[in-house]
Amino acid sequence: MLRVWSYLLQLLGLTTPPHHLPIGHQSPALPVPELHTPISPEDFFAQFVIPGRPVILRGAAKSFPAHQLWSDEYFLSQPESAEWTIAYELGKKETRTGGQEPIPFAEYVRHYQTEDWYLVSGLPKFLRRDLPVYPAITCDFVLHHLMDDLVMWFSSGGTKSVWHFDDYENLNCLIAGDKELTLADRTSIEQGHMMEAGSFSAVDVDAVDLDRFPGFAHIQFYNATISAGDCVYIPTFWPHAVTSWGRNIAINAWWEIYKTPISCGPEKRDTFQDVKFLTDSDLGGGGDFVDPNDSRGPVENFRAFLWGSRAMRHGGVLTREEFVEVLTGVDELLQDGTFDAGDSKLWEAVFDRIDENKDSVLQPTELDKLRTNTIFRSILTEASQERIGKENRHEL
């Protein structure tokens, strides 16, 4: 109650938020909605994914074999664990400066309880047989065209993430332990003082310095506390920080942004062992850590870049002028140098091809039709040829 009164006084301008409080304590947080019964993939997309609304799916993972099986003894009993490589972070409080170390999964299991380690790695394939496809995304279209990665988060507890956002849709299911998530909607990215070249903030999540990071005084926070057997959906571009307690295992499924209603066939309860991912950061028998953002193709990068723009996050659509302003000069979207990213006329011609209903506004459903690199390349080629043709006619 004292926090509520304090916040009301802040709104009236009679006081300022206290300094050096944990993130999310600068104002009363709203609870993330909860579902206690199963939801179909079609309804899950329509009610939560398309509008970008977080939700807790209580008990959605309790029936998973992993929920009953995944003890340390079970992990070590698997022959593959001695050779299967995973990556862990040095330090349970994330800084994104410590790098990652690859070691055999079994070695991590033997030492993580006494070391300051945090496994963040693609879920080893030999464990995927214990993990059914999450019912809310058990849909052929989602599994065959949108799934990017399946990531394991495994520690002895006490982990704290940075304040960050992901440019993937995220359904995180907790197999062991407890987690608290503090979130803010996608329009709050600027207030969270994200690093210029990244998707995270340098703010200390344990003690927010409002002199250095004043934007946090104006964020509406949301809270989600989950226990083993629960899942939580975190929409794309929603900033969040996560704290964990107790022996903690979570598996998050990442998939590409898609805001068009989906249609699914009869539900199948296949395990994730049967799913082919676009990225898949499982190290397997060895190799370097794979950053999902480094393995995206041109069209995935293009769509994610547009969705991450301020105009799209705030308004949900892009005008022709906003589209051109967002893209002009962004060379990394045109990786091979064939096209000139600084040519605003090229982007105008691209927009005209994507804008199917010719209303000068790019809708999410129009952007969703750019699903393959072939389609994207074809549109760029046609737009470039039209641009050259107009220049030639003008010269004549």
Short mmCIF file of C-alpha atoms in Angstrom, two decimals:
data_model
loop_
_atom_site.label_atom_id
_atom_site.label_comp_id
_atom_site.label_asym_id
_atom_site.label_seq_id
_atom_site.Cartn_x
_atom_site.Cartn_y
_atom_site.Cartn_z
CA MET A 1 0.00 0.00 0.00
CA LEU A 2 2.89 2.40 0.81
CA ARG A 3 4.29 1.84 -2.69
CA VAL A 4 0.92 2.74 -4.22
CA TRP A 5 0.66 5.99 -2.20
CA SER A 6 4.27 6.82 -3.11
CA TYR A 7 3.49 6.32 -6.77
CA LEU A 8 0.37 8.50 -6.60
CA LEU A 9 2.45 11.29 -5.08
CA GLN A 10 4.93 10.86 -7.94
CA LEU A 11 2.13 11.21 -10.49
CA LEU A 12 1.01 14.43 -8.81
CA GLY A 13 4.57 15.75 -8.98
CA LEU A 14 4.83 15.97 -5.20
CA THR A 15 7.73 13.54 -4.91
CA THR A 16 10.21 11.61 -7.07
CA PRO A 17 10.80 7.83 -7.20
CA PRO A 18 13.36 6.56 -4.67
CA HIS A 19 16.82 5.92 -6.09
CA HIS A 20 18.71 2.62 -6.15
CA LEU A 21 15.69 0.33 -5.89
CA PRO A 22 15.60 -2.97 -7.81
CA ILE A 23 14.27 -2.70 -11.32
CA GLY A 24 10.47 -2.75 -11.42
CA HIS A 25 10.11 -1.09 -8.00
CA GLN A 26 10.02 2.44 -9.37
CA SER A 27 6.21 2.15 -9.65
CA PRO A 28 3.58 -0.50 -8.84
CA ALA A 29 3.83 -3.32 -11.39
CA LEU A 30 0.74 -4.70 -13.07
CA PRO A 31 0.28 -8.50 -13.06
CA VAL A 32 0.73 -10.41 -16.29
CA PRO A 33 -2.56 -12.19 -17.16
CA GLU A 34 -2.81 -15.91 -16.46
CA LEU A 35 -4.47 -18.88 -18.13
CA HIS A 36 -5.18 -22.03 -16.12
CA THR A 37 -6.60 -24.15 -18.95
CA PRO A 38 -5.03 -25.19 -22.28
CA ILE A 39 -5.28 -22.85 -25.25
CA SER A 40 -5.21 -23.78 -28.92
CA PRO A 41 -2.42 -22.41 -31.14
CA GLU A 42 -4.98 -20.43 -33.16
CA ASP A 43 -6.37 -18.76 -30.04
CA PHE A 44 -2.91 -18.27 -28.56
CA PHE A 45 -1.83 -16.36 -31.65
CA ALA A 46 -5.07 -14.40 -31.96
CA GLN A 47 -5.30 -13.37 -28.30
CA PHE A 48 -1.65 -12.90 -27.36
CA VAL A 49 0.98 -13.24 -30.12
CA ILE A 50 -0.61 -11.02 -32.78
CA PRO A 51 -1.47 -8.15 -30.38
CA GLY A 52 1.79 -8.70 -28.46
CA ARG A 53 0.37 -9.39 -24.99
CA PRO A 54 2.31 -11.45 -22.41
CA VAL A 55 0.56 -14.31 -20.63
CA ILE A 56 1.36 -16.96 -18.02
CA LEU A 57 0.25 -20.50 -18.90
CA ARG A 58 -0.08 -22.04 -15.45
CA GLY A 59 0.79 -25.73 -15.27
CA ALA A 60 1.30 -26.01 -19.02
CA ALA A 61 4.59 -27.93 -18.58
CA LYS A 62 3.72 -30.12 -15.60
CA SER A 63 2.92 -33.12 -17.75
CA PHE A 64 6.21 -32.93 -19.65
CA PRO A 65 8.52 -35.94 -19.04
CA ALA A 66 11.33 -33.43 -18.45
CA HIS A 67 9.45 -32.08 -15.42
CA GLN A 68 9.69 -35.49 -13.73
CA LEU A 69 12.98 -36.77 -15.18
CA TRP A 70 15.52 -33.97 -15.26
CA SER A 71 17.54 -34.54 -12.11
CA ASP A 72 21.33 -34.26 -12.11
CA GLU A 73 21.51 -38.04 -11.75
CA TYR A 74 19.35 -38.48 -14.83
CA PHE A 75 21.51 -36.09 -16.84
CA LEU A 76 24.69 -37.94 -15.88
CA SER A 77 23.12 -41.31 -16.67
CA GLN A 78 22.75 -40.33 -20.33
CA PRO A 79 25.74 -41.63 -22.33
CA GLU A 80 25.72 -38.54 -24.57
CA SER A 81 26.28 -36.17 -21.63
CA ALA A 82 30.01 -36.97 -21.40
CA GLU A 83 30.69 -35.81 -24.95
CA TRP A 84 27.94 -33.30 -25.70
CA THR A 85 29.24 -29.73 -25.68
CA ILE A 86 27.31 -26.89 -24.08
CA ALA A 87 28.17 -23.24 -23.37
CA TYR A 88 28.00 -21.61 -19.95
CA GLU A 89 28.42 -18.03 -18.78
CA LEU A 90 30.86 -17.00 -16.07
CA GLY A 91 28.81 -15.21 -13.41
CA LYS A 92 25.20 -15.64 -12.40
CA LYS A 93 24.55 -11.91 -12.60
CA GLU A 94 24.59 -11.23 -16.30
CA THR A 95 26.77 -8.45 -17.68
CA ARG A 96 27.16 -9.62 -21.29
CA THR A 97 30.88 -9.01 -21.00
CA GLY A 98 32.08 -12.35 -19.59
CA GLY A 99 31.85 -14.47 -22.70
CA GLN A 100 30.90 -18.13 -22.82
CA GLU A 101 32.89 -21.28 -22.19
CA PRO A 102 32.21 -24.59 -24.02
CA ILE A 103 32.56 -27.79 -21.95
CA PRO A 104 30.96 -31.25 -21.90
CA PHE A 105 27.45 -31.21 -20.44
CA ALA A 106 28.39 -33.80 -17.80
CA GLU A 107 31.24 -31.64 -16.53
CA TYR A 108 28.87 -28.71 -16.10
CA VAL A 109 26.38 -30.88 -14.18
CA ARG A 110 29.11 -32.06 -11.80
CA HIS A 111 30.29 -28.53 -10.93
CA TYR A 112 27.47 -25.99 -11.37
CA GLN A 113 26.21 -26.29 -7.77
CA THR A 114 29.51 -24.96 -6.37
CA GLU A 115 30.60 -22.61 -9.17
CA ASP A 116 29.39 -19.19 -10.31
CA TRP A 117 28.23 -20.66 -13.62
CA TYR A 118 25.10 -20.30 -15.73
CA LEU A 119 24.41 -22.62 -18.67
CA VAL A 120 22.88 -20.73 -21.59
CA SER A 121 23.03 -22.97 -24.63
CA GLY A 122 20.99 -24.72 -27.26
CA LEU A 123 19.08 -27.60 -25.68
CA PRO A 124 21.13 -30.77 -26.36
CA LYS A 125 19.37 -32.94 -28.90
CA PHE A 126 19.57 -36.04 -26.72
CA LEU A 127 17.31 -34.29 -24.16
CA ARG A 128 14.69 -33.17 -26.66
CA ARG A 129 12.93 -36.51 -26.53
CA ASP A 130 11.84 -35.54 -23.00
CA LEU A 131 10.27 -32.28 -24.12
CA PRO A 132 6.96 -32.31 -26.01
CA VAL A 133 6.27 -29.46 -28.38
CA TYR A 134 4.57 -26.79 -26.27
CA PRO A 135 0.82 -27.18 -26.88
CA ALA A 136 0.29 -23.47 -27.52
CA ILE A 137 2.59 -23.66 -30.57
CA THR A 138 1.79 -27.20 -31.74
CA CYS A 139 0.97 -26.10 -35.26
CA ASP A 140 2.55 -27.32 -38.49
CA PHE A 141 2.95 -23.81 -39.88
CA VAL A 142 4.69 -22.52 -36.75
CA LEU A 143 6.93 -25.57 -36.38
CA HIS A 144 7.91 -25.85 -40.03
CA HIS A 145 8.28 -22.18 -41.00
CA LEU A 146 8.84 -20.01 -37.93
CA MET A 147 10.81 -21.91 -35.25
CA ASP A 148 14.30 -20.53 -34.69
CA ASP A 149 15.86 -22.03 -31.62
CA LEU A 150 15.40 -23.94 -28.38
CA VAL A 151 17.58 -22.62 -25.55
CA MET A 152 18.34 -24.18 -22.15
CA TRP A 153 18.87 -21.97 -19.07
CA PHE A 154 20.28 -24.08 -16.24
CA SER A 155 21.81 -22.98 -12.93
CA SER A 156 21.80 -23.56 -9.18
CA GLY A 157 19.67 -20.42 -8.77
CA GLY A 158 20.38 -16.84 -7.90
CA THR A 159 20.77 -15.71 -11.52
CA LYS A 160 19.86 -12.21 -12.67
CA SER A 161 19.64 -11.09 -16.26
CA VAL A 162 20.29 -7.65 -17.66
CA TRP A 163 17.39 -5.42 -18.71
CA HIS A 164 17.03 -6.46 -22.35
CA PHE A 165 14.67 -7.30 -25.19
CA ASP A 166 14.61 -10.06 -27.80
CA ASP A 167 13.69 -9.69 -31.46
CA TYR A 168 12.11 -13.14 -31.40
CA GLU A 169 8.81 -14.35 -29.99
CA ASN A 170 9.54 -16.27 -26.79
CA LEU A 171 7.64 -19.00 -24.94
CA ASN A 172 9.64 -19.91 -21.83
CA CYS A 173 8.71 -23.05 -19.88
CA LEU A 174 10.13 -23.63 -16.42
CA ILE A 175 11.12 -27.23 -15.65
CA ALA A 176 12.64 -26.68 -12.18
CA GLY A 177 12.80 -23.81 -9.67
CA ASP A 178 11.11 -20.41 -9.59
CA LYS A 179 11.50 -17.25 -11.64
CA GLU A 180 10.34 -13.66 -11.40
CA LEU A 181 10.11 -11.62 -14.58
CA THR A 182 9.83 -7.84 -14.68
CA LEU A 183 8.61 -6.62 -18.06
CA ALA A 184 7.59 -3.46 -19.91
CA ASP A 185 5.77 -3.13 -23.21
CA ARG A 186 7.55 -2.59 -26.51
CA THR A 187 6.91 1.18 -26.49
CA SER A 188 9.20 1.48 -23.43
CA ILE A 189 12.48 0.53 -25.11
CA GLU A 190 13.73 4.12 -25.30
CA GLN A 191 12.97 4.74 -21.62
CA GLY A 192 15.10 1.73 -20.72
CA HIS A 193 18.34 3.33 -21.96
CA MET A 194 19.34 0.45 -24.25
CA MET A 195 22.94 0.39 -25.44
CA GLU A 196 23.33 2.04 -28.84
CA ALA A 197 24.77 -1.08 -30.46
CA GLY A 198 22.75 -3.70 -28.61
CA SER A 199 19.47 -4.87 -27.15
CA PHE A 200 20.28 -4.43 -23.45
CA SER A 201 20.80 -1.70 -20.88
CA ALA A 202 23.83 -0.99 -18.67
CA VAL A 203 21.53 -0.27 -15.72
CA ASP A 204 22.16 -2.25 -12.51
CA VAL A 205 19.00 -4.34 -12.10
CA ASP A 206 19.57 -4.49 -8.32
CA ALA A 207 19.86 -0.73 -7.82
CA VAL A 208 18.54 1.57 -10.54
CA ASP A 209 20.38 4.90 -10.56
CA LEU A 210 17.70 7.35 -11.69
CA ASP A 211 20.25 10.12 -12.17
CA ARG A 212 22.02 8.07 -14.86
CA PHE A 213 18.89 6.28 -16.11
CA PRO A 214 15.94 8.65 -15.53
CA GLY A 215 13.71 6.88 -18.05
CA PHE A 216 13.04 4.05 -15.59
CA ALA A 217 11.02 6.45 -13.43
CA HIS A 218 8.42 6.62 -16.21
CA ILE A 219 8.00 2.96 -17.20
CA GLN A 220 4.85 0.98 -16.49
CA PHE A 221 6.19 -2.37 -15.31
CA TYR A 222 4.53 -5.79 -15.37
CA ASN A 223 5.30 -8.73 -13.12
CA ALA A 224 5.20 -12.47 -13.78
CA THR A 225 6.23 -14.97 -11.10
CA ILE A 226 6.32 -18.59 -12.28
CA SER A 227 7.15 -21.95 -10.73
CA ALA A 228 8.20 -25.32 -12.12
CA GLY A 229 5.57 -26.50 -14.60
CA ASP A 230 4.52 -22.98 -15.70
CA CYS A 231 5.22 -21.25 -19.00
CA VAL A 232 5.30 -17.54 -19.85
CA TYR A 233 4.98 -15.88 -23.23
CA ILE A 234 7.23 -12.82 -23.69
CA PRO A 235 6.29 -10.82 -26.80
CA THR A 236 8.92 -9.59 -29.20
CA PHE A 237 10.60 -6.32 -28.19
CA TRP A 238 9.15 -6.36 -24.66
CA PRO A 239 12.07 -5.36 -22.38
CA HIS A 240 12.46 -7.64 -19.38
CA ALA A 241 14.73 -8.80 -16.59
CA VAL A 242 14.64 -12.27 -15.02
CA THR A 243 15.63 -13.48 -11.56
CA SER A 244 15.74 -17.17 -10.60
CA TRP A 245 15.73 -19.13 -7.34
CA GLY A 246 16.62 -22.71 -6.49
CA ARG A 247 17.99 -25.30 -8.90
CA ASN A 248 16.64 -23.78 -12.06
CA ILE A 249 15.99 -25.16 -15.54
CA ALA A 250 14.01 -23.32 -18.19
CA ILE A 251 13.65 -23.99 -21.89
CA ASN A 252 12.60 -21.17 -24.16
CA ALA A 253 11.33 -21.64 -27.70
CA TRP A 254 12.10 -18.75 -30.04
CA TRP A 255 10.26 -18.18 -33.29
CA GLU A 256 10.15 -15.49 -35.96
CA ILE A 257 7.71 -12.58 -35.78
CA TYR A 258 4.43 -13.39 -37.52
CA LYS A 259 1.30 -11.31 -36.97
CA THR A 260 -1.17 -12.99 -39.31
CA PRO A 261 -3.88 -15.36 -37.95
CA ILE A 262 -2.76 -18.98 -38.32
CA SER A 263 -4.66 -22.12 -39.23
CA CYS A 264 -3.51 -25.46 -37.84
CA GLY A 265 -4.35 -29.06 -38.62
CA PRO A 266 -5.09 -31.77 -36.05
CA GLU A 267 -2.93 -31.34 -32.98
CA LYS A 268 0.14 -33.56 -32.78
CA ARG A 269 2.11 -34.11 -29.60
CA ASP A 270 5.53 -34.61 -31.19
CA THR A 271 8.63 -33.88 -29.15
CA PHE A 272 11.03 -31.10 -30.06
CA GLN A 273 13.32 -33.86 -31.31
CA ASP A 274 11.13 -33.90 -34.43
CA VAL A 275 11.39 -30.15 -35.13
CA LYS A 276 13.91 -28.57 -37.50
CA PHE A 277 14.98 -25.12 -36.31
CA LEU A 278 16.08 -22.24 -38.51
CA THR A 279 19.03 -21.55 -36.20
CA ASP A 280 19.54 -24.24 -33.52
CA SER A 281 22.38 -23.17 -31.22
CA ASP A 282 22.96 -26.68 -29.83
CA LEU A 283 26.72 -27.17 -29.99
CA GLY A 284 26.47 -30.96 -30.16
CA GLY A 285 29.83 -32.66 -30.41
CA GLY A 286 31.75 -29.39 -30.49
CA GLY A 287 32.04 -26.03 -32.17
CA ASP A 288 31.54 -22.37 -31.47
CA PHE A 289 28.54 -20.77 -29.85
CA VAL A 290 25.95 -19.70 -32.40
CA ASP A 291 24.30 -16.33 -31.91
CA PRO A 292 20.82 -16.63 -33.46
CA ASN A 293 21.07 -13.07 -34.77
CA ASP A 294 24.19 -13.99 -36.76
CA SER A 295 22.48 -16.88 -38.55
CA ARG A 296 19.36 -15.12 -39.74
CA GLY A 297 18.88 -14.70 -43.46
CA PRO A 298 18.33 -11.35 -45.21
CA VAL A 299 14.54 -11.53 -45.14
CA GLU A 300 14.40 -12.40 -41.41
CA ASN A 301 16.76 -9.52 -40.63
CA PHE A 302 14.70 -7.18 -42.81
CA ARG A 303 11.42 -8.05 -41.09
CA ALA A 304 12.91 -7.94 -37.58
CA PHE A 305 14.53 -4.59 -38.31
CA LEU A 306 11.21 -3.09 -39.41
CA TRP A 307 9.39 -4.54 -36.41
CA GLY A 308 12.02 -3.07 -34.12
CA SER A 309 11.60 0.45 -35.49
CA ARG A 310 10.04 2.99 -33.16
CA ALA A 311 7.19 3.68 -35.58
CA MET A 312 6.23 0.00 -35.83
CA ARG A 313 6.55 -0.67 -32.09
CA HIS A 314 4.39 2.31 -31.20
CA GLY A 315 1.87 2.31 -34.02
CA GLY A 316 1.85 -1.28 -35.29
CA VAL A 317 2.08 -0.08 -38.91
CA LEU A 318 4.49 1.87 -41.13
CA THR A 319 3.66 4.68 -43.50
CA ARG A 320 5.57 4.97 -46.75
CA GLU A 321 7.63 7.85 -45.36
CA GLU A 322 8.43 5.97 -42.13
CA PHE A 323 9.42 2.85 -44.08
CA VAL A 324 11.88 4.78 -46.25
CA GLU A 325 13.30 6.72 -43.29
CA VAL A 326 13.86 3.54 -41.26
CA LEU A 327 15.66 1.65 -44.04
CA THR A 328 17.66 4.24 -45.94
CA GLY A 329 21.37 3.75 -45.29
CA VAL A 330 21.09 0.50 -43.31
CA ASP A 331 23.75 -1.44 -45.25
CA GLU A 332 23.65 -4.62 -43.17
CA LEU A 333 20.20 -5.45 -44.57
CA LEU A 334 21.67 -5.77 -48.07
CA GLN A 335 24.60 -8.02 -47.34
CA ASP A 336 26.07 -8.67 -50.78
CA GLY A 337 26.46 -5.07 -51.97
CA THR A 338 24.32 -5.59 -55.08
CA PHE A 339 21.84 -2.91 -54.02
CA ASP A 340 22.42 0.56 -52.59
CA ALA A 341 20.84 0.78 -49.12
CA GLY A 342 21.34 4.55 -49.18
CA ASP A 343 19.03 4.95 -52.18
CA SER A 344 15.71 6.18 -50.76
CA LYS A 345 14.06 5.81 -54.17
CA LEU A 346 14.88 2.09 -54.10
CA TRP A 347 13.09 1.72 -50.75
CA GLU A 348 10.10 3.66 -52.09
CA ALA A 349 9.83 1.17 -54.94
CA VAL A 350 10.18 -1.76 -52.48
CA PHE A 351 7.40 -0.33 -50.32
CA ASP A 352 5.10 0.01 -53.34
CA ARG A 353 5.52 -3.71 -54.04
CA ILE A 354 4.86 -4.82 -50.47
CA ASP A 355 1.89 -2.46 -49.99
CA GLU A 356 -0.64 -4.75 -51.66
CA ASN A 357 -3.78 -2.68 -51.00
CA LYS A 358 -2.04 0.56 -52.05
CA ASP A 359 -3.14 2.54 -49.00
CA SER A 360 0.41 3.85 -48.36
CA VAL A 361 0.47 2.03 -45.00
CA LEU A 362 2.37 -1.22 -44.43
CA GLN A 363 0.25 -3.60 -42.36
CA PRO A 364 1.70 -6.56 -40.40
CA THR A 365 -0.11 -9.02 -42.67
CA GLU A 366 1.57 -7.46 -45.71
CA LEU A 367 4.99 -7.69 -44.07
CA ASP A 368 4.31 -11.34 -43.13
CA LYS A 369 4.08 -12.26 -46.82
CA LEU A 370 7.84 -11.65 -47.09
CA ARG A 371 8.65 -15.11 -45.77
CA THR A 372 11.52 -16.30 -47.97
CA ASN A 373 14.81 -14.87 -49.18
CA THR A 374 13.73 -15.66 -52.75
CA ILE A 375 10.67 -13.41 -52.47
CA PHE A 376 12.71 -10.66 -50.82
CA ARG A 377 15.43 -10.83 -53.46
CA SER A 378 12.86 -10.77 -56.27
CA ILE A 379 11.20 -7.64 -54.85
CA LEU A 380 14.57 -5.90 -54.47
CA THR A 381 15.53 -6.80 -58.04
CA GLU A 382 12.22 -5.58 -59.49
CA ALA A 383 12.39 -2.37 -57.45
CA SER A 384 15.96 -1.72 -58.55
CA GLN A 385 15.11 -2.31 -62.22
CA GLU A 386 12.16 0.05 -61.94
CA ARG A 387 14.40 2.65 -60.32
CA ILE A 388 16.95 2.38 -63.14
CA GLY A 389 14.17 2.46 -65.74
CA LYS A 390 12.74 5.68 -64.31
CA GLU A 391 16.18 7.29 -64.30
CA ASN A 392 16.75 6.33 -67.94
CA ARG A 393 13.35 7.69 -69.01
CA HIS A 394 14.07 10.92 -67.15
CA GLU A 395 17.40 11.32 -68.96
CA LEU A 396 15.68 10.80 -72.31
#
